[in-house]
mmCIF file of C-alpha atoms in Angstrom:
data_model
loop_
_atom_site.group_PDB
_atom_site.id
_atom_site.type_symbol
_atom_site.label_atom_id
_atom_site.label_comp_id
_atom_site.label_asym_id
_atom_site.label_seq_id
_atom_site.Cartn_x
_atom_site.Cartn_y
_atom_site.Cartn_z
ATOM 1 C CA UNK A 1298 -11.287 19.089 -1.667
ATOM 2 C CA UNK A 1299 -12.627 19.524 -5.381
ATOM 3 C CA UNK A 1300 -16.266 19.933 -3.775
ATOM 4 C CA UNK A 1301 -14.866 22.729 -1.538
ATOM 5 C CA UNK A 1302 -13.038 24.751 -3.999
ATOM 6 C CA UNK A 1303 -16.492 24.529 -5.985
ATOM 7 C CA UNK A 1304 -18.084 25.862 -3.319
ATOM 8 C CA UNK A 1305 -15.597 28.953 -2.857
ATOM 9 C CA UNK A 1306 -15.047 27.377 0.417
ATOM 10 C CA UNK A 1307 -11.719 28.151 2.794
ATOM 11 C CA UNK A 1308 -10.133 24.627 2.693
ATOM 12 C CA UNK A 1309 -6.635 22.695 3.240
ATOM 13 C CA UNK A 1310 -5.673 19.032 2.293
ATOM 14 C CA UNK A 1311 -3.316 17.598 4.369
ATOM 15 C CA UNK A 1312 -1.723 14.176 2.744
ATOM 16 C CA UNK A 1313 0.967 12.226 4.869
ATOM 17 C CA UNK A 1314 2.407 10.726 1.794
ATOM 18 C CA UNK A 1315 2.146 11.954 -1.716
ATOM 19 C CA UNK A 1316 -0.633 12.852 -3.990
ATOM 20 C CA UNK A 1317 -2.428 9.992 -4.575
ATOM 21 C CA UNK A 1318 0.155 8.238 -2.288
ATOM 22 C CA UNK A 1319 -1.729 4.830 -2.443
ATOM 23 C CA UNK A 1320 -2.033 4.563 -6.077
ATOM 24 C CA UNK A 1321 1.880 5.786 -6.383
ATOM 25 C CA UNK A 1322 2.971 2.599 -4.500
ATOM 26 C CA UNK A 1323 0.903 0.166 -6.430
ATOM 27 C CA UNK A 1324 3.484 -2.110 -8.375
ATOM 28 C CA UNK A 1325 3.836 -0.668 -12.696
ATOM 29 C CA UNK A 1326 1.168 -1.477 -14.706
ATOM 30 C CA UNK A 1327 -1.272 -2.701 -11.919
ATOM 31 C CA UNK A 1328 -4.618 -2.933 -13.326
ATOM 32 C CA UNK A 1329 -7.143 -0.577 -10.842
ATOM 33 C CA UNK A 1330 -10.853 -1.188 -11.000
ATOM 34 C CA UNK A 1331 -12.989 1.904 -10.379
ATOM 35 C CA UNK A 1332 -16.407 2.784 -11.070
ATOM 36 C CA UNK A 1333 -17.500 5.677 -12.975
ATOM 37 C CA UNK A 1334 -17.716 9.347 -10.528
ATOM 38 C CA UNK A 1335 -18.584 12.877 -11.279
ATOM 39 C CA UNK A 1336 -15.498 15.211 -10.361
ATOM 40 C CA UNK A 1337 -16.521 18.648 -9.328
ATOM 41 C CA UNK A 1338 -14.769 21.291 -11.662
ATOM 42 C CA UNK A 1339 -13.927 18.754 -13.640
ATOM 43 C CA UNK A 1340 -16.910 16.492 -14.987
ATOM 44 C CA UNK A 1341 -17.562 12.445 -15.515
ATOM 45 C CA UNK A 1342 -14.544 10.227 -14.445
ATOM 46 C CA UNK A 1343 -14.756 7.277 -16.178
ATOM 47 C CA UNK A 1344 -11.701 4.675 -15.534
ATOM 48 C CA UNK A 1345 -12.346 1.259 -15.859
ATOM 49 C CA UNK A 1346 -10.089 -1.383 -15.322
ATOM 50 C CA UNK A 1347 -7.380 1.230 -16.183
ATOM 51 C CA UNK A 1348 -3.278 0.760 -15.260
ATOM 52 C CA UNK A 1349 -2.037 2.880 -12.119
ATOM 53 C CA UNK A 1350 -0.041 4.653 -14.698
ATOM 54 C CA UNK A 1351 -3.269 5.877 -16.409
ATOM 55 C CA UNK A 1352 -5.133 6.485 -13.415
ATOM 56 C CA UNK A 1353 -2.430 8.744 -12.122
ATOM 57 C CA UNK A 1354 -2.390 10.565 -14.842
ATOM 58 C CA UNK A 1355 -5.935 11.646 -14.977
ATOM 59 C CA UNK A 1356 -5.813 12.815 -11.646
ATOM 60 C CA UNK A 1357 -2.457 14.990 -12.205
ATOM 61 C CA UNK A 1358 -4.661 16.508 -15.022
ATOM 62 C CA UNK A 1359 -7.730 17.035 -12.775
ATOM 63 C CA UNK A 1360 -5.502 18.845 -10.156
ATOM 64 C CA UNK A 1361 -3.661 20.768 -13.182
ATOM 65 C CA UNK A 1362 -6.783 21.681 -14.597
ATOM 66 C CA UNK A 1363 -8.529 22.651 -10.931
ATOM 67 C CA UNK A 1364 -6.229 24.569 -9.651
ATOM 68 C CA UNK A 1365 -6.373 22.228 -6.387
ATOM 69 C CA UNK A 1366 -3.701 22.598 -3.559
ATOM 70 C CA UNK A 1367 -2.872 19.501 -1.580
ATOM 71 C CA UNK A 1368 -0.193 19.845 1.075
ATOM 72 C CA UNK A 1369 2.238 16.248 0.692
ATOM 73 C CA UNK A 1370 4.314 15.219 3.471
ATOM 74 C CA UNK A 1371 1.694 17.029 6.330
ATOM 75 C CA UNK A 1372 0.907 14.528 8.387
ATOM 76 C CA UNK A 1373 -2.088 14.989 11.052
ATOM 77 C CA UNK A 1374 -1.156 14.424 14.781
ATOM 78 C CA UNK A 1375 -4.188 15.237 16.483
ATOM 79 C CA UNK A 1376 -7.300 17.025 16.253
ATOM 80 C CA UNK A 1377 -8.779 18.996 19.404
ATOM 81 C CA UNK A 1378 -12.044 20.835 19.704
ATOM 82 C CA UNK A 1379 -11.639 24.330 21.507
ATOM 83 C CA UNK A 1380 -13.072 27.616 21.713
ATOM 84 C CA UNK A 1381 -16.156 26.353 18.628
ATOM 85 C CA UNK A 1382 -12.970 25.704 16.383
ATOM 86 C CA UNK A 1383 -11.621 22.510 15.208
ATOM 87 C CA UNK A 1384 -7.555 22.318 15.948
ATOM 88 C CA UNK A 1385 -5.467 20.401 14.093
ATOM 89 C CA UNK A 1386 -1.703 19.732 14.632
ATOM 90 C CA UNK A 1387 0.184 18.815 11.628
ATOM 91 C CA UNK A 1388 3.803 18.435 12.930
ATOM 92 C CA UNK A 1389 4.773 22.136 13.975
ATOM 93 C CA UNK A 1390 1.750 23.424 11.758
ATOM 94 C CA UNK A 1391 -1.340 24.063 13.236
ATOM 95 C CA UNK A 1392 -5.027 24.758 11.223
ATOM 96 C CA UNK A 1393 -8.185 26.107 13.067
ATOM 97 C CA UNK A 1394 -11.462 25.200 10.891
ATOM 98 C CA UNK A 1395 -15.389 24.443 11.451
ATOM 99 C CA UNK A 1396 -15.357 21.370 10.280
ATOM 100 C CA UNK A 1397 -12.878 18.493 9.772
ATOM 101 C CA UNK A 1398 -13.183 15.708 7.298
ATOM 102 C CA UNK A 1399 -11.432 12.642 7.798
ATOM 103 C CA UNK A 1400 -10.490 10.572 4.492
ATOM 104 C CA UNK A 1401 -8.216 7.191 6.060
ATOM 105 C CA UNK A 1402 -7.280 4.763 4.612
ATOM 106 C CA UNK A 1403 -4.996 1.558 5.640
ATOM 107 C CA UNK A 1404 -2.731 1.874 3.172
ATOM 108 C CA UNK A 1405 -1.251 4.949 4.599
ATOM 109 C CA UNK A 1406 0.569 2.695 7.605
ATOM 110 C CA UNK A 1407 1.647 -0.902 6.475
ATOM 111 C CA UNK A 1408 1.068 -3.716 9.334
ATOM 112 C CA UNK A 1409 4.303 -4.893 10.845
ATOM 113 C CA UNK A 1410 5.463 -8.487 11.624
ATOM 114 C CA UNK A 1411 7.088 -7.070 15.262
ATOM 115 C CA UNK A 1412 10.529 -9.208 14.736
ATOM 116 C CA UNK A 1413 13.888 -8.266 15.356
ATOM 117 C CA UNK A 1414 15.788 -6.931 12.158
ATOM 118 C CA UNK A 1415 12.494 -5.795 10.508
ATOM 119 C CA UNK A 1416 14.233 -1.885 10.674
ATOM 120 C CA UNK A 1417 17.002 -3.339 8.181
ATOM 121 C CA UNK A 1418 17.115 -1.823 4.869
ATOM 122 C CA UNK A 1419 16.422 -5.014 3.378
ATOM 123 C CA UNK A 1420 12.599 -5.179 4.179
ATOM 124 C CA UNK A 1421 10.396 -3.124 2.328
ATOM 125 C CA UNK A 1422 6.330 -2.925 2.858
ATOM 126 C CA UNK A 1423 5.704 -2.407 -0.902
ATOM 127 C CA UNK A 1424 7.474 -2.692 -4.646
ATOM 128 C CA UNK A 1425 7.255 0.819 -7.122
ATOM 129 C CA UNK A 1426 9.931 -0.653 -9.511
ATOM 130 C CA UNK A 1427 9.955 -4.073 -9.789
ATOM 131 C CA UNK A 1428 12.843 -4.440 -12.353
ATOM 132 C CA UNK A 1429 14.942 -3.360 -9.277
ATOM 133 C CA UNK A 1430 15.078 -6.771 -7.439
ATOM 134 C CA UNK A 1431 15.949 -8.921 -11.491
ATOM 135 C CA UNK A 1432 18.411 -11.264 -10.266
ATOM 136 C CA UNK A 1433 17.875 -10.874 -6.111
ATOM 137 C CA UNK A 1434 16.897 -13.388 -3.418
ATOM 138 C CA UNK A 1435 13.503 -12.088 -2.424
ATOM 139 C CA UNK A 1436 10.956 -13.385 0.193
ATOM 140 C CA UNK A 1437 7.662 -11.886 0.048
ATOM 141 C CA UNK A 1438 5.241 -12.508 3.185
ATOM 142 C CA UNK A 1439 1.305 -12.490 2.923
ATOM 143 C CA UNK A 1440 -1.113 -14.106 2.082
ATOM 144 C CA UNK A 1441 -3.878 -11.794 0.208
ATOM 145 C CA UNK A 1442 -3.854 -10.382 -2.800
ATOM 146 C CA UNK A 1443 -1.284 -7.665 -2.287
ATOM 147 C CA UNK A 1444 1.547 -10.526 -1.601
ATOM 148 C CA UNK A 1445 0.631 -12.871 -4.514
ATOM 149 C CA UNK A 1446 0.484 -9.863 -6.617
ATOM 150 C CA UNK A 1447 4.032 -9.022 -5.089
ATOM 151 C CA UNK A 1448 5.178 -12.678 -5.587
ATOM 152 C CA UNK A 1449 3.928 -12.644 -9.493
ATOM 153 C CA UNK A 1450 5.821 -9.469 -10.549
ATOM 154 C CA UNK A 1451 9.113 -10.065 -8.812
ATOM 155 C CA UNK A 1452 8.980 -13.823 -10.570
ATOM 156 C CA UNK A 1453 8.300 -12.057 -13.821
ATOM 157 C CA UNK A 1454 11.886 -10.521 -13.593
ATOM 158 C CA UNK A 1455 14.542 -11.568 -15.154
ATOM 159 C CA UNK A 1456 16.710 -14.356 -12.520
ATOM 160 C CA UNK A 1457 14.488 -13.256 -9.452
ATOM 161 C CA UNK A 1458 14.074 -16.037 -7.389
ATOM 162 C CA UNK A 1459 10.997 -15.915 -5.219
ATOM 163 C CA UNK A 1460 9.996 -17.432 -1.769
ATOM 164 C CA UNK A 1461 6.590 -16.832 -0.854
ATOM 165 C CA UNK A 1462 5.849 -17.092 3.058
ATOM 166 C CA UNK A 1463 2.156 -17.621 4.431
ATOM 167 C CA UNK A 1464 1.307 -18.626 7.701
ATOM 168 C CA UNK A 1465 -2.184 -20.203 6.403
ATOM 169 C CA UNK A 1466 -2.409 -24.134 5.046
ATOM 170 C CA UNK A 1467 -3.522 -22.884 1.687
ATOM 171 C CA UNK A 1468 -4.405 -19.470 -0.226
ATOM 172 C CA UNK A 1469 -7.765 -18.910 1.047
ATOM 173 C CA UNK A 1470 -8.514 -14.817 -0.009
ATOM 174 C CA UNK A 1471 -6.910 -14.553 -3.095
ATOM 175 C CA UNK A 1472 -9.611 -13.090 -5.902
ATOM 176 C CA UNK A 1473 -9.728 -16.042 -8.760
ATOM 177 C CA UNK A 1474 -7.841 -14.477 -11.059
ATOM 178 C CA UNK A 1475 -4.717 -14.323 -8.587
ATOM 179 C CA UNK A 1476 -5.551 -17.715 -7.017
ATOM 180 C CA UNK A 1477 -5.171 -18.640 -10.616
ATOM 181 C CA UNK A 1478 -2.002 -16.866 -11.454
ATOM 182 C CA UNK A 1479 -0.051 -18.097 -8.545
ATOM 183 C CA UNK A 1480 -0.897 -21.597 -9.403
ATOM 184 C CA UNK A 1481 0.748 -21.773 -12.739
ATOM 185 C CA UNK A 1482 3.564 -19.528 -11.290
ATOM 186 C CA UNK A 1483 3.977 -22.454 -8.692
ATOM 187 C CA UNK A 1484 3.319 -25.440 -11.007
ATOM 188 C CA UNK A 1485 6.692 -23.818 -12.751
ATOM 189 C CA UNK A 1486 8.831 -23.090 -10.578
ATOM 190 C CA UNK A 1487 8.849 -19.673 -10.235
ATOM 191 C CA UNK A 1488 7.419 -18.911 -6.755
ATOM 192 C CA UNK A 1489 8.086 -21.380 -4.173
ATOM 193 C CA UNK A 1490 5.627 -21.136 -1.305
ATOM 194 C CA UNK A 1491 6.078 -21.608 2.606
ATOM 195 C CA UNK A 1492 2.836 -22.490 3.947
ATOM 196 C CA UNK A 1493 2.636 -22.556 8.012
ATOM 197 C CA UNK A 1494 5.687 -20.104 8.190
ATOM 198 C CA UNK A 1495 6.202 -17.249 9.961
ATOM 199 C CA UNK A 1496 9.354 -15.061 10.092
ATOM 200 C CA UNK A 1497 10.864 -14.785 13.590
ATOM 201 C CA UNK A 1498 13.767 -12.635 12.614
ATOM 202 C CA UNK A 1499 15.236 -10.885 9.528
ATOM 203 C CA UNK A 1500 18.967 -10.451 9.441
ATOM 204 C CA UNK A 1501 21.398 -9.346 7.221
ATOM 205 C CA UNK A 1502 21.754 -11.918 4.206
ATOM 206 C CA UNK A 1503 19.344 -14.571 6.025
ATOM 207 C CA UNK A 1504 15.761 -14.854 7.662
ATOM 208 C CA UNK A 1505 15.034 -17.349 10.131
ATOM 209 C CA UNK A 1506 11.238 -18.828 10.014
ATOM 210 C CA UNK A 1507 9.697 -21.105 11.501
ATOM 211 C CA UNK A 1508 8.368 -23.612 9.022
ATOM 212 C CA UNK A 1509 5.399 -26.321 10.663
ATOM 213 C CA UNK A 1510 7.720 -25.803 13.897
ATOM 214 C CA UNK A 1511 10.717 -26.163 12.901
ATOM 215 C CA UNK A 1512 13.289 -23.104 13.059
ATOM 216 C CA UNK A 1513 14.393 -22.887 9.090
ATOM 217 C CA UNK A 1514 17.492 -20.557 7.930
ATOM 218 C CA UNK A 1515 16.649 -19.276 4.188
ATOM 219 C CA UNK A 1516 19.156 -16.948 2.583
ATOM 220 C CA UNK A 1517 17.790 -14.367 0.805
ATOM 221 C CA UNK A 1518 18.629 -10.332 -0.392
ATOM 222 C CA UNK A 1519 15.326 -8.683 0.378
ATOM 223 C CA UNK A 1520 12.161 -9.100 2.298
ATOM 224 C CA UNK A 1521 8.678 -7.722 1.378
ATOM 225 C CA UNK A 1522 5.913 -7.722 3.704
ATOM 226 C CA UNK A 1523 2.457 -7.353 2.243
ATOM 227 C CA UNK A 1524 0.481 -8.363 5.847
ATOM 228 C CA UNK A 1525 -2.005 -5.512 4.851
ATOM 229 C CA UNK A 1526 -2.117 -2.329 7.066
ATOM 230 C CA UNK A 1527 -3.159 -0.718 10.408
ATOM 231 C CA UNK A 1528 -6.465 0.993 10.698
ATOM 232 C CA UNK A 1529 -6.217 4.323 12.537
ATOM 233 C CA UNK A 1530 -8.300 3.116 15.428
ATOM 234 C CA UNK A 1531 -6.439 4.888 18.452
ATOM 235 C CA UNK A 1532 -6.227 8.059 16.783
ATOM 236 C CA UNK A 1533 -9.654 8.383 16.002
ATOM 237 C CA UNK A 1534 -10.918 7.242 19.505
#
């Protein structure tokens, strides 16, 4: 978008979500490693191993200073080529253009676990505030980085008590530093881990997993579901 508007180029951004929408839902004070970039109309971008909260920042200030217009909440439906013009349906909007750039990501549509009660408003696919669940029943279900980094803030608040569900024997794609954190967190109690469980259905102060086989009733206040997310394969076929 910034390389367009340098160019004096027509242009629209369409964003399903918010700006920066996948940086927004990263837990506070998540640490973000980026490598330095040049920003047209704005210069050298240098953030290195910087919090979300900085990051977000400097890109508020790169739109501010840009004059850059994203539309949020303008999701893309389908694009159609007709008449030497690109179509695109946005929900009842509709943009004709000669060329189309796609920028997906998998963050944009969190993976599912397909099990009855999953649309209660207990389950959630990612944590903004984590102060919000102090003193709650949570069970958090993944096994990458995303749910161990789930499982370590929630057990950093205050009374949070913190099941952590994987269907996998062990951790095996955790980066070290994680692999390392959830370890200690484990060795002291403060995230209990499930390994060879799977949730067969969520209800309303209770899930039901089944643990090595066996069907297992855990009470609990909230689920979170960090299973990673769905890559827009049909739509781009």
């Amino acid at each position: 978008g910034l390389e367009a508007l340098s160019r004096n180029l027509r242009y629209a951004i369409l964003e399903q979500g918010t700006l920066a929408d996948s940086i927004t839902r990263y837990p506070r004070h998540k640490v973000l490693f980026a490598e330095p970039i040049r920003v047209p109309l704005y210069g050298d971008l240098w953030v290195s191993d910087a919090s979300k909260e900085a990051l977000l920042e400097v890109w508020q200030t790169v739109i501010a200073k840009t004059g850059l217009r994203v539309r949020t909440g303008c999701k893309v439906d389908s694009v159609a080529y007709e008449g030497g013009l690109f179509k695109v349906h946005a929900g009842t909007l509709v943009f004709r253009a000669h060329r189309v750039v796609l920028a997906l990501g998998r963050r944009g549509t969190p993976r599912k676990l397909g099990v009855p009660g999953e649309e209660l408003n207990k389950v959630f696919y990612d944590i903004v505030e984590m102060e919000a669940f102090a003193g709650k029943r949570v069970l958090v279900v993944g096994g990458g980085d995303s749910a161990a980094e789930s499982a370590l803030g929630l057990a950093n608040q205050a009374g949070t008590e913190v099941l952590l569900s994987y269907r996998g024997e062990t951790f095996s794609r955790l980066k070290d530093r994680n692999r390392e954190k959830i370890d200690k967190a484990m060795k002291a109690g403060k995230v209990r881990a499930l390994f060879n469980s799977q949730v067969r259905e969520v209800r309303g102060d209770v899930t039901v997993l089944d643990i090595q086989g066996e069907t297992t009733i855990l009470p609990n206040d909230y689920v979170v579901i960090r299973i990673g997310g769905e890559a827009p394969f049909a739509f781009l076929e």
